[in-house]
XYZ file of C-alpha atoms in Angstrom:
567
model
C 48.674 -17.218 73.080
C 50.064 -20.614 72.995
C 47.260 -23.326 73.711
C 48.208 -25.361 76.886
C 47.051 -28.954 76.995
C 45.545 -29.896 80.451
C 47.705 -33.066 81.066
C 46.915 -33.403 84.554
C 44.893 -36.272 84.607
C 46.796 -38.631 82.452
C 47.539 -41.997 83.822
C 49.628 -44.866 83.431
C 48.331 -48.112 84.248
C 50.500 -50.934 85.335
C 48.363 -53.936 86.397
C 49.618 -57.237 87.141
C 53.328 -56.420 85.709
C 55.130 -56.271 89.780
C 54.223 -56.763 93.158
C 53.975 -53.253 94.033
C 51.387 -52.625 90.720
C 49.807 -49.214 91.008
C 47.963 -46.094 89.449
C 50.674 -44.311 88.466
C 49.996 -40.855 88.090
C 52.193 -37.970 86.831
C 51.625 -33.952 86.708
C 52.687 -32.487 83.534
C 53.178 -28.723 83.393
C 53.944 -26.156 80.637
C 53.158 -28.527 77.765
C 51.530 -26.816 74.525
C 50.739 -28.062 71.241
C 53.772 -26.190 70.110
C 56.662 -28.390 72.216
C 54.850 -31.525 72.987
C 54.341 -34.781 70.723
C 58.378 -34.523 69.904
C 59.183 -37.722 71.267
C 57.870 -41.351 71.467
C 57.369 -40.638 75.419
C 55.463 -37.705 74.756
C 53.049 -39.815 72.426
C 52.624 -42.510 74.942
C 52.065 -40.316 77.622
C 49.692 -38.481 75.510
C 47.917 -41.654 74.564
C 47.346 -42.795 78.382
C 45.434 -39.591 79.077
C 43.224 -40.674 75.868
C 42.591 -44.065 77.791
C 42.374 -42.139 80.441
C 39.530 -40.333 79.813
C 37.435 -44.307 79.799
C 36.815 -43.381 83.312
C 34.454 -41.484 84.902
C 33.436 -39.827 87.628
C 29.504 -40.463 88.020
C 28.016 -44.007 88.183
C 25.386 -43.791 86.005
C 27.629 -42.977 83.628
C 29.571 -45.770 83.524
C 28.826 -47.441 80.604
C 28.315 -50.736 81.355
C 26.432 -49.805 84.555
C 24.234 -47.650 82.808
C 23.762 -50.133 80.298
C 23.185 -53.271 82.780
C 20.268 -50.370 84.465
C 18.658 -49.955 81.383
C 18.656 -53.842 80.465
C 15.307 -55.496 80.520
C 17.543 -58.649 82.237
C 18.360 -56.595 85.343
C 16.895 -54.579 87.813
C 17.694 -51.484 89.742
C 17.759 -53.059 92.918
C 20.250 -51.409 95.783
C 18.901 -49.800 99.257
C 16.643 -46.661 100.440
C 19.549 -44.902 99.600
C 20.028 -46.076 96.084
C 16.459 -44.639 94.588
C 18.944 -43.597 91.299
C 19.459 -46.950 90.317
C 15.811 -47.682 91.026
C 14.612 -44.873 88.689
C 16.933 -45.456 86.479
C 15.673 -48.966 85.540
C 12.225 -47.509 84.885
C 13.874 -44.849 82.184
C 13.384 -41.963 85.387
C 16.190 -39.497 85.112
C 17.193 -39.629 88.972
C 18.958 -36.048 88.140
C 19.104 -33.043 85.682
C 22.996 -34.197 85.206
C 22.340 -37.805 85.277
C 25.140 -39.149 82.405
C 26.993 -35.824 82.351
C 29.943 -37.434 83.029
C 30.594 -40.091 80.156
C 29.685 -36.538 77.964
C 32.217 -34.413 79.714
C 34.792 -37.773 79.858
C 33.862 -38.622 76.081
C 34.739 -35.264 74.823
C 37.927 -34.743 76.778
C 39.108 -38.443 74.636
C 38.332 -37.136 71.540
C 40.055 -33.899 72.175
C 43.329 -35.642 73.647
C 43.032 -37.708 70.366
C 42.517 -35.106 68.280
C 45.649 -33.716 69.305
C 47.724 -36.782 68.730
C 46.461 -37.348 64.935
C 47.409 -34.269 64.406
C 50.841 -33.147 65.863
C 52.277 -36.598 65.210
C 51.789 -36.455 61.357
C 54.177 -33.898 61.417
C 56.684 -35.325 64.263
C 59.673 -36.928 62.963
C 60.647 -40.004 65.272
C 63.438 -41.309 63.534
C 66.488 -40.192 65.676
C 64.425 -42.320 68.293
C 64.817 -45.917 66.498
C 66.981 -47.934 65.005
C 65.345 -47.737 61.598
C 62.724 -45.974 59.514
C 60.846 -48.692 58.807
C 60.564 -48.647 63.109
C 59.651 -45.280 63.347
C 57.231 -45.298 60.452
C 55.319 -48.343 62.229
C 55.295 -46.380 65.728
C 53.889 -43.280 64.059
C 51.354 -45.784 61.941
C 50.196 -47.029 65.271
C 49.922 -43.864 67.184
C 47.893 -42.388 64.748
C 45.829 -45.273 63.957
C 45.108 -46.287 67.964
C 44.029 -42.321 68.308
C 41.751 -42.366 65.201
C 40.054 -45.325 66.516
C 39.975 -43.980 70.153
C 38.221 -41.184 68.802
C 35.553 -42.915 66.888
C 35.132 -45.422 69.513
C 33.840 -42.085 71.829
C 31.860 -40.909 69.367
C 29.932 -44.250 69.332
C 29.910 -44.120 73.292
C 28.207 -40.604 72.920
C 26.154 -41.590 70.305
C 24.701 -45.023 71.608
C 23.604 -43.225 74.661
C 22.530 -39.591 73.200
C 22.260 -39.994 69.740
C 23.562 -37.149 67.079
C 26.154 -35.282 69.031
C 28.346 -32.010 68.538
C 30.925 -32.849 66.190
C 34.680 -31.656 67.035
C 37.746 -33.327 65.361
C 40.125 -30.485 65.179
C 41.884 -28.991 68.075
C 41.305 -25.791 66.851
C 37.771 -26.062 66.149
C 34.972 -24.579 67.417
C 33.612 -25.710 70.272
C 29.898 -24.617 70.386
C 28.581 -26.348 67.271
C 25.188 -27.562 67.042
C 24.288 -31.230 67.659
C 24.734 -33.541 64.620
C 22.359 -35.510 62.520
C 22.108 -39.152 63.746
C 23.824 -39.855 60.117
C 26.333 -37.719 60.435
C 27.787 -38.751 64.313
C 27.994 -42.101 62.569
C 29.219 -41.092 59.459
C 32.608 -39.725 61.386
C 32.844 -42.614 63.561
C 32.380 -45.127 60.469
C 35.410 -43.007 58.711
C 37.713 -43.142 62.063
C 37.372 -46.805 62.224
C 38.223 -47.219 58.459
C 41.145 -45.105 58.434
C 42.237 -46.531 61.903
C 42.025 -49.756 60.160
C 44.254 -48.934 56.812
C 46.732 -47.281 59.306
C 47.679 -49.423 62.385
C 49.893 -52.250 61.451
C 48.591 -55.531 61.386
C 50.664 -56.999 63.917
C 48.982 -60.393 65.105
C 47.849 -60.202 68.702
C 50.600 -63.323 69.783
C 53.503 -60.818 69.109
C 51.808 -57.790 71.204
C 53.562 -56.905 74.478
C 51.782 -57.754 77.257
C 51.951 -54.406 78.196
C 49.692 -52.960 75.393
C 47.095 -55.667 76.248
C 43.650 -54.448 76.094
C 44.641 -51.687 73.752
C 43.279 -50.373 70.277
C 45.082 -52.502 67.072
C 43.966 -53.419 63.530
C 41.549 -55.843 64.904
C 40.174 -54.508 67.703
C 39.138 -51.745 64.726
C 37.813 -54.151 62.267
C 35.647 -55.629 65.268
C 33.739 -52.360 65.968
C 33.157 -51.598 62.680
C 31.002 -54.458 62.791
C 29.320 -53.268 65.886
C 28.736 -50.175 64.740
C 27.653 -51.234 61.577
C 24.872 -53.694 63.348
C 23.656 -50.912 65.682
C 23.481 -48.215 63.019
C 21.609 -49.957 60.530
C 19.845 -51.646 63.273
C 18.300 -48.264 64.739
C 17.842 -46.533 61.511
C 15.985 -49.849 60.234
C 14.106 -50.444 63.577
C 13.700 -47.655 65.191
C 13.538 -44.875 62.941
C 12.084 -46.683 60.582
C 14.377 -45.869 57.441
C 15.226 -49.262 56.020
C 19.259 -49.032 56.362
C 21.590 -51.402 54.580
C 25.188 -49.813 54.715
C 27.505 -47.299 57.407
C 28.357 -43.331 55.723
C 30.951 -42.059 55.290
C 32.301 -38.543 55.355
C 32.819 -38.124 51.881
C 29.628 -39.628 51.150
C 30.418 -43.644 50.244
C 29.645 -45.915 52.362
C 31.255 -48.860 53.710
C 28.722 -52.096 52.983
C 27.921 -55.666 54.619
C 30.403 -56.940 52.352
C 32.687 -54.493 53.413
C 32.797 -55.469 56.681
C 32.649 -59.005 56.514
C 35.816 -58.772 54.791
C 36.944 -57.160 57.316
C 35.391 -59.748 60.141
C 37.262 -61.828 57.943
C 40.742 -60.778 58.281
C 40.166 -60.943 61.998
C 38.938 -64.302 62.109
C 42.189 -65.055 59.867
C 44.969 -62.917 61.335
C 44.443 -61.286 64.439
C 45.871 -64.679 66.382
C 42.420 -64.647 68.591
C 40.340 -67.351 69.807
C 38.111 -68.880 71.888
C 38.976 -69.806 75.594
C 38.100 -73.873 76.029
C 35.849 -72.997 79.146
C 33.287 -70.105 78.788
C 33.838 -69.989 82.716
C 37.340 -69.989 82.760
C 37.181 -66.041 81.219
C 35.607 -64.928 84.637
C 37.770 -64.626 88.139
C 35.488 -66.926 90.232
C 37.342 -69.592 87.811
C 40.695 -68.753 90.221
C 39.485 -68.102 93.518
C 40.416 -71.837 94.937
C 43.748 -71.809 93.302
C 44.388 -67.782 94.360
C 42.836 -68.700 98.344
C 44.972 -72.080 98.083
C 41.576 -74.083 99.445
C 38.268 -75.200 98.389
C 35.997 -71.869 98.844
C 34.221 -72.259 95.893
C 33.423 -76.336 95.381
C 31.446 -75.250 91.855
C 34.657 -74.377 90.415
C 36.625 -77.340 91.929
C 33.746 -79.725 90.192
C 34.171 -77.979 86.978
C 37.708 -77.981 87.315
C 37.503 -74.591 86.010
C 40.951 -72.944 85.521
C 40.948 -68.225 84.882
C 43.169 -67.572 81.701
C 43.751 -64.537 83.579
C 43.798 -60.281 81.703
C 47.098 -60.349 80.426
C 47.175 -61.967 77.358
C 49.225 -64.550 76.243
C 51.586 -64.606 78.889
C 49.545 -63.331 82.210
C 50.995 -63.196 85.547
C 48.001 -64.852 86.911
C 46.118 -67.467 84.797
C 46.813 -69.586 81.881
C 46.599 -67.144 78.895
C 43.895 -65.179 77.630
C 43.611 -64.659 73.436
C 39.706 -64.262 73.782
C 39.590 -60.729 75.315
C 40.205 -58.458 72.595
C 39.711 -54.777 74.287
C 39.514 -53.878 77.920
C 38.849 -51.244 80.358
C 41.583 -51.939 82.786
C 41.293 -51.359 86.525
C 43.203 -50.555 89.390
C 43.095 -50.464 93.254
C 42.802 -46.753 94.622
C 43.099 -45.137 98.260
C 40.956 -42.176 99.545
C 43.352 -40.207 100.332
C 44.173 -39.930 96.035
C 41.458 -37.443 95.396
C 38.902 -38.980 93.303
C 37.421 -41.804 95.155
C 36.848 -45.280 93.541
C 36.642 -44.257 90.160
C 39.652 -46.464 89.300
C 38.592 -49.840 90.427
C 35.634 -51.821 88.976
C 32.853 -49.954 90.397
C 30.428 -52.807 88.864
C 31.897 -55.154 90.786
C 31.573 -53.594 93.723
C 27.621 -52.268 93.141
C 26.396 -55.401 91.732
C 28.069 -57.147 94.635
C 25.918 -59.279 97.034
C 24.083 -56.343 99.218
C 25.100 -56.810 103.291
C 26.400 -59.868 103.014
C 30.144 -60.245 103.439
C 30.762 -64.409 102.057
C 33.228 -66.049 100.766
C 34.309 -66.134 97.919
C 31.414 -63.870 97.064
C 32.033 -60.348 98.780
C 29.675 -57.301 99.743
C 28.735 -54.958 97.409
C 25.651 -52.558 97.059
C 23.102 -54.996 95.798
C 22.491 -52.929 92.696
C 21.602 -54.792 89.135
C 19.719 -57.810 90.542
C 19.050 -60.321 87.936
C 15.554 -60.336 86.464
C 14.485 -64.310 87.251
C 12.835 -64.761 83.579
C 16.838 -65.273 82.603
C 17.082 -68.029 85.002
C 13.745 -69.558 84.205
C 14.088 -69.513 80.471
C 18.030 -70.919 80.439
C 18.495 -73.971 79.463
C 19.963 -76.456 82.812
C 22.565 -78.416 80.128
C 24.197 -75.059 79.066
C 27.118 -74.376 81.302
C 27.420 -70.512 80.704
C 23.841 -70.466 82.659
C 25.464 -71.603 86.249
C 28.616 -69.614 84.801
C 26.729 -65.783 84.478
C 23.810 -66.465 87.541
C 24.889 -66.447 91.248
C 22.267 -68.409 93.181
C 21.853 -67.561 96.489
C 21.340 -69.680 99.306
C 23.623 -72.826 97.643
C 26.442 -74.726 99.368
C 28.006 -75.661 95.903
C 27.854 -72.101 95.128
C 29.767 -70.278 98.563
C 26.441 -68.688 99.387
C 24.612 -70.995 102.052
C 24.937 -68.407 104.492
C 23.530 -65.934 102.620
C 21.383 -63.478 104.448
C 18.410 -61.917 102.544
C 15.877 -59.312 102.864
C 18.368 -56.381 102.531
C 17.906 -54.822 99.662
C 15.287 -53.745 96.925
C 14.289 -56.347 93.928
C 15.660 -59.282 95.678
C 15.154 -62.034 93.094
C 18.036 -64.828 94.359
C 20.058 -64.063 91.206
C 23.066 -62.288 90.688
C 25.721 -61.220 88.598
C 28.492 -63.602 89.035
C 30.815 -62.120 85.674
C 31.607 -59.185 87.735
C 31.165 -59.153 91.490
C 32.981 -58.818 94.165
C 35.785 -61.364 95.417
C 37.588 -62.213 98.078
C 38.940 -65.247 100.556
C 40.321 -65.530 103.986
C 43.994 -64.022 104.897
C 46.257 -64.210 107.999
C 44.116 -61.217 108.891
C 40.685 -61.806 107.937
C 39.043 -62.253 104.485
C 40.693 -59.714 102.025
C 39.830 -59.362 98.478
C 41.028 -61.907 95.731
C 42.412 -59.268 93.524
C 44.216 -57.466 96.730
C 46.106 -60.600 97.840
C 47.071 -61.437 94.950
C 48.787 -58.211 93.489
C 49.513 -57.455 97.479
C 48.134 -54.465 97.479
C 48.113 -52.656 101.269
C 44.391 -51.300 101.167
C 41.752 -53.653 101.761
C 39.231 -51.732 101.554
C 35.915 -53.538 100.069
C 35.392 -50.491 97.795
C 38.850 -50.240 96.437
C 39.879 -53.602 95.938
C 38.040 -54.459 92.263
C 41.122 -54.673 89.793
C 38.954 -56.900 86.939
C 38.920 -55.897 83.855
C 36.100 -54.937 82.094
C 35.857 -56.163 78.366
C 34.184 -54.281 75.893
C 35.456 -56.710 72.893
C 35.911 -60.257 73.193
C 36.099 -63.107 70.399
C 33.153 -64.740 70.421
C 31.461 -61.404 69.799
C 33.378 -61.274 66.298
C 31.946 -64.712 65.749
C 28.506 -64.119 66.218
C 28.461 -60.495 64.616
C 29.795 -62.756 61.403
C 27.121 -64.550 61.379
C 24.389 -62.146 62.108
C 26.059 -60.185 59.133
C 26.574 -62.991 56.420
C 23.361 -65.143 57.917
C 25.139 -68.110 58.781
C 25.594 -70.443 60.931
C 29.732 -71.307 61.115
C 30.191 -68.330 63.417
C 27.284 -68.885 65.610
C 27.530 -72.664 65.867
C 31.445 -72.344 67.095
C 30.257 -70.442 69.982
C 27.716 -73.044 70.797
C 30.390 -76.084 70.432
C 32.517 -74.337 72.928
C 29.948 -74.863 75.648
C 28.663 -78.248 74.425
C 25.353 -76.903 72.736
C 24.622 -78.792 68.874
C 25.050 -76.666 65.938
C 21.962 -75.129 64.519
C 20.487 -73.820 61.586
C 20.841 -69.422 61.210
C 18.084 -67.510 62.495
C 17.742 -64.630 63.390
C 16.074 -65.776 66.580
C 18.560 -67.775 67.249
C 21.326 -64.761 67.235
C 19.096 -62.760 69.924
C 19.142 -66.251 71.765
C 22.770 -66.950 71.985
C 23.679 -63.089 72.385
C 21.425 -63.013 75.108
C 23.420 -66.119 77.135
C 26.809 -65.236 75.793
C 26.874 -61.928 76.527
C 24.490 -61.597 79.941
C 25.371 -58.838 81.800
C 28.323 -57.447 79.971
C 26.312 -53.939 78.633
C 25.862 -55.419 75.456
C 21.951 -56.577 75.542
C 20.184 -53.476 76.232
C 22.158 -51.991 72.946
C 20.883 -55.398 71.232
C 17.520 -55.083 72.531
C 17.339 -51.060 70.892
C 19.135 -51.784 67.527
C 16.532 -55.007 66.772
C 13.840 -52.652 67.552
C 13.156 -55.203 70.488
C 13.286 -52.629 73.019
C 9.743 -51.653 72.294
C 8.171 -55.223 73.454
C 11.098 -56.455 75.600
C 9.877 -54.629 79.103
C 6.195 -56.840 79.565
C 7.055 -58.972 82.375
C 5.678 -58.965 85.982
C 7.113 -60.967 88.130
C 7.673 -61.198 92.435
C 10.571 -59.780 94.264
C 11.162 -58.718 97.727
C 11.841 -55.389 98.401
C 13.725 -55.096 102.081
C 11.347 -58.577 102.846
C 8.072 -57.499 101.574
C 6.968 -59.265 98.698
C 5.832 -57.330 95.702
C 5.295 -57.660 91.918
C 7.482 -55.110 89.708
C 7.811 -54.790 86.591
C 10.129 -53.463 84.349
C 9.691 -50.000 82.383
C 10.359 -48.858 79.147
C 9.410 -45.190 77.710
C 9.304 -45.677 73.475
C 9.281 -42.397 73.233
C 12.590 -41.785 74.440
C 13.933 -44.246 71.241
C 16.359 -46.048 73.457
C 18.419 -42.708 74.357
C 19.459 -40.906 77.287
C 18.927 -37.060 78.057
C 21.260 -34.291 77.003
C 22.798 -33.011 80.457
C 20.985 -30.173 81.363
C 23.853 -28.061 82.179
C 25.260 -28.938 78.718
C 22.000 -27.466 77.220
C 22.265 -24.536 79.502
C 26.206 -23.897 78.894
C 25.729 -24.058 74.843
C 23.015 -21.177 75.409
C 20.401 -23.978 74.099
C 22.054 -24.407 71.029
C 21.769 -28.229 71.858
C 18.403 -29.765 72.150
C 17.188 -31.836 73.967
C 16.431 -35.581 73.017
C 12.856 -36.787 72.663
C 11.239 -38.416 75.897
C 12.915 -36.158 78.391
């Protein structure tokens, strides 16, 4: 029996590339393994349901939501109704099923990219371009973004679960046991090499705007580094087995060396850079110019200008060659099936909680920001004022905010990703919905930010953590005014901590430095629907800074997967 690939859900995005931008979505029927992956539309269609399968269904498994929960910078915060996040942020497992989703989504990737490394080996595309040197590069860069797509799920499941099933042929079997720890990494470390010595090294100035946000060479080289600091991190740290390098399949290893050079090339090559304005990477950085008035008189003082999500030639903004890889959002309607699960959910449930401002929208109040963040920043560094949203300021749009409406009320919020939106001929609309003119308005569809797993400055400071030196770490400081510094390692955790605030990346900081253990200590007042109380936040050890197995996966494997320690 021929084996039919379920191409239902793939999806096309097209953000900011017409007026009338849109999810695109197409049904595919009667495709198998057999006829498909003949032509380059069949490999690009293939590789959007691979994207595709970023999204989820279920909240909590979201990564960066999930992530931003678990963060000892954040709390769960929300209303009566929102006791998940709540338990959540004390390492409670509000259900059985709790991060079932990112499992279910994960595997469905790496199955989808399974298929594409292997039928397009075999494809011949050269009827289909000009030359073979064309044709060659397409099929380089197919494989190669698939190879990576696939280890870069396999390092989703394993941050969050640890040793997983391993599956990398379409034909394999599908009810294996979980893998070691070692070896889940082991097959991620080997798809980010070969994705590496496949895709071509095309800088990222000559990359069409509309592969923005996509896999390439250096997108690649980048994670390895990542995953190279978190496993040898959470072997060292938390497992207590002194690591030094990644494995590898075959059993060699790929070293610090290693991937320095490869930090290396990127630094060199890949045509990114730093933005001139930490701020200017964030939306709230366009709002005056997008509302055509003064609605945010922070920004006006700073004179703060978005480069925009588009790359070097955005629709909106002035041109953005920090953001390296992106999940990229759309607007949605009801009436499509599957919700909201296409616009930036955390915008919209780390929004401001009842209170509809401008140019700070409502959202579900979930994710407050812990105040020891606030309290411990230092006033003359300008990414403090450009991650925290004070309530209650003038300067800030939010004198009129209303409080008391939610749980762990602290003042603070997110400002990176939160809801925006300014007055219209017919009321206040949302900033990303005016200006792509989209026709719903509604609060929970309208969040069409990126979210960016990858930027620059992250390759910078994993280069220094790596080598133990200061040029990469010190470059990030100059761009927001800050002195350079001697390397520390303290002084990595420090500069993570106010670079990346609330982008998902500190709780996996806080696990692989074996932080995670002393990080959860502080007691400190909020104000939970008015009433004052002192919370603190919870860490179990015992769980070693992983999620549970989804109960129904346990159950559907006929227990051949157990169950992670803790839960």
């Amino acid at each position: 029996m021929k084996k039919i690939i379920n191409l239902i859900t793939i999806a096309t995005f097209f953000v900011a590339s017409s007026c009338s931008d849109y999810l695109d979505s197409d049904l595919i029927f009667d495709k198998s393994l057999e006829t498909y992956y003949k032509t380059p539309t069949d490999i690009e269609e293939a590789m959007s349901g691979v994207y595709n399968a970023l999204y989820v269904g279920g909240i909590f498994s979201e990564e960066q939501m999930a992530a931003n929960l678990m963060d000892n910078m954040m709390l769960g915060g929300g209303g009566a109704d929102d006791a998940g996040a709540q338990r959540a942020d004390n390492f409670e497992d509000p259900t059985d099923d709790t991060y079932r989703d990112v499992w279910i989504q994960s595997y469905n990737g790496i199955s989808r990219a399974n298929a594409i490394i292997e039928k397009t080996e075999s494809a011949d595309f050269s009827t289909f371009f000009t030359t073979k040197e064309e044709a060659e590069k397409f099929k380089k860069q197919a494989i190669g973004e698939a190879l990576f797509m696939r280890g870069y799920f396999y390092f989703r499941l394993a941050k969050f679960f640890g040793g997983v099933p391993l599956i990398v042929k379409t034909d394999g079997n599908r009810l294996v046991p979980r893998s070691t720890y070692t070896e889940t990494f082991a097959q991620i470390t080997s798809d980010l090499k070969l994705a590496i010595e496949t895709i071509p090294a095309t800088p990222f100035t000559s990359i069409p705007t509309a592969s923005y946000g996509h896999a390439n060479k250096w997108v690649a080289e980048a994670y390895m580094a990542r995953v190279y600091l978190f496993y040898t991190g959470y072997m060292t740290n938390i497992e207590q087995k002194a690591t030094t390098d990644l494995p590898l399949v075959d059993g060699k290893t790929v070293t610090a060396t290693d991937v320095t050079a490869y930090l290396n090339d990127c630094m060199t090559n890949s045509g990114h850079t730093l933005v001139s304005d930490f701020r200017n990477l964030w939306p709230y950085s366009y709002v005056n110019k997008s509302a055509g008035s003064d609605v945010l008189p922070w920004a006006k003082t700073n004179n703060l200008s978005w480069v925009g999500q588009d790359g070097v030639t955005p629709k909106f903004g002035t041109g953005n060659r920090e953001t390296m890889f992106v999940q990229r959002f759309s607007f949605g309607d009801w009436s499509w099936g599957y919700g909201n699960m296409h616009t930036n959910r955390l915008c919209l449930f780390t929004g401001l909680r009842d209170n509809s401002l401008v140019p700070f929208a409502q959202g579900w109040g979930w994710c407050t920001v812990n105040p020891k963040i606030w309290n411990t920043w230092s006033d003359t560094d300008p990414r403090k004022e450009g991650s925290i949203l004070q309530v209650g300021k003038a300067e800030q749009g939010t004198a009129d905010y209303k409080g008391d409406k939610g749980f762990h009320e602290t003042g603070y919020w997110n400002k990176k990703y939160t809801a925006l939106q300014h007055g219209s001929a017919t009321g206040n609309k949302g900033m990303f919905v005016q200006m792509y003119n989209w026709g719903n308005a509604d609060m929970q569809q309208m969040h069409a930010q990126d979210f960016i797993y990858m930027r620059f400055a992250d390759v910078l400071l994993m280069h220094s953590e790596i080598t133990k030196t200061a040029t990469g770490l010190n470059a990030v400081r100059g761009r927001v005014g800050l002195g350079a510094i001697a390397y520390s390692i303290d002084a990595i955790k420090e500069e993570r901590l106010h670079e990346f605030a609330f982008e998902g990346l500190h709780w996996f900081d806080l696990v692989r430095w074996g932080d995670v253990n002393t990080a959860f200590n502080d007691t400190f007042p909020v104000k939970n629907v008015g009433v004052t109380a002192n919370y603190s936040v919870k860490y179990r050890p015992e769980t070693k800074g992983l999620v549970s197995i989804p109960e129904t996966e346990i159950r559907l494997s006929n227990n051949v997967y157990t169950q992670n320690p803790g839960w």
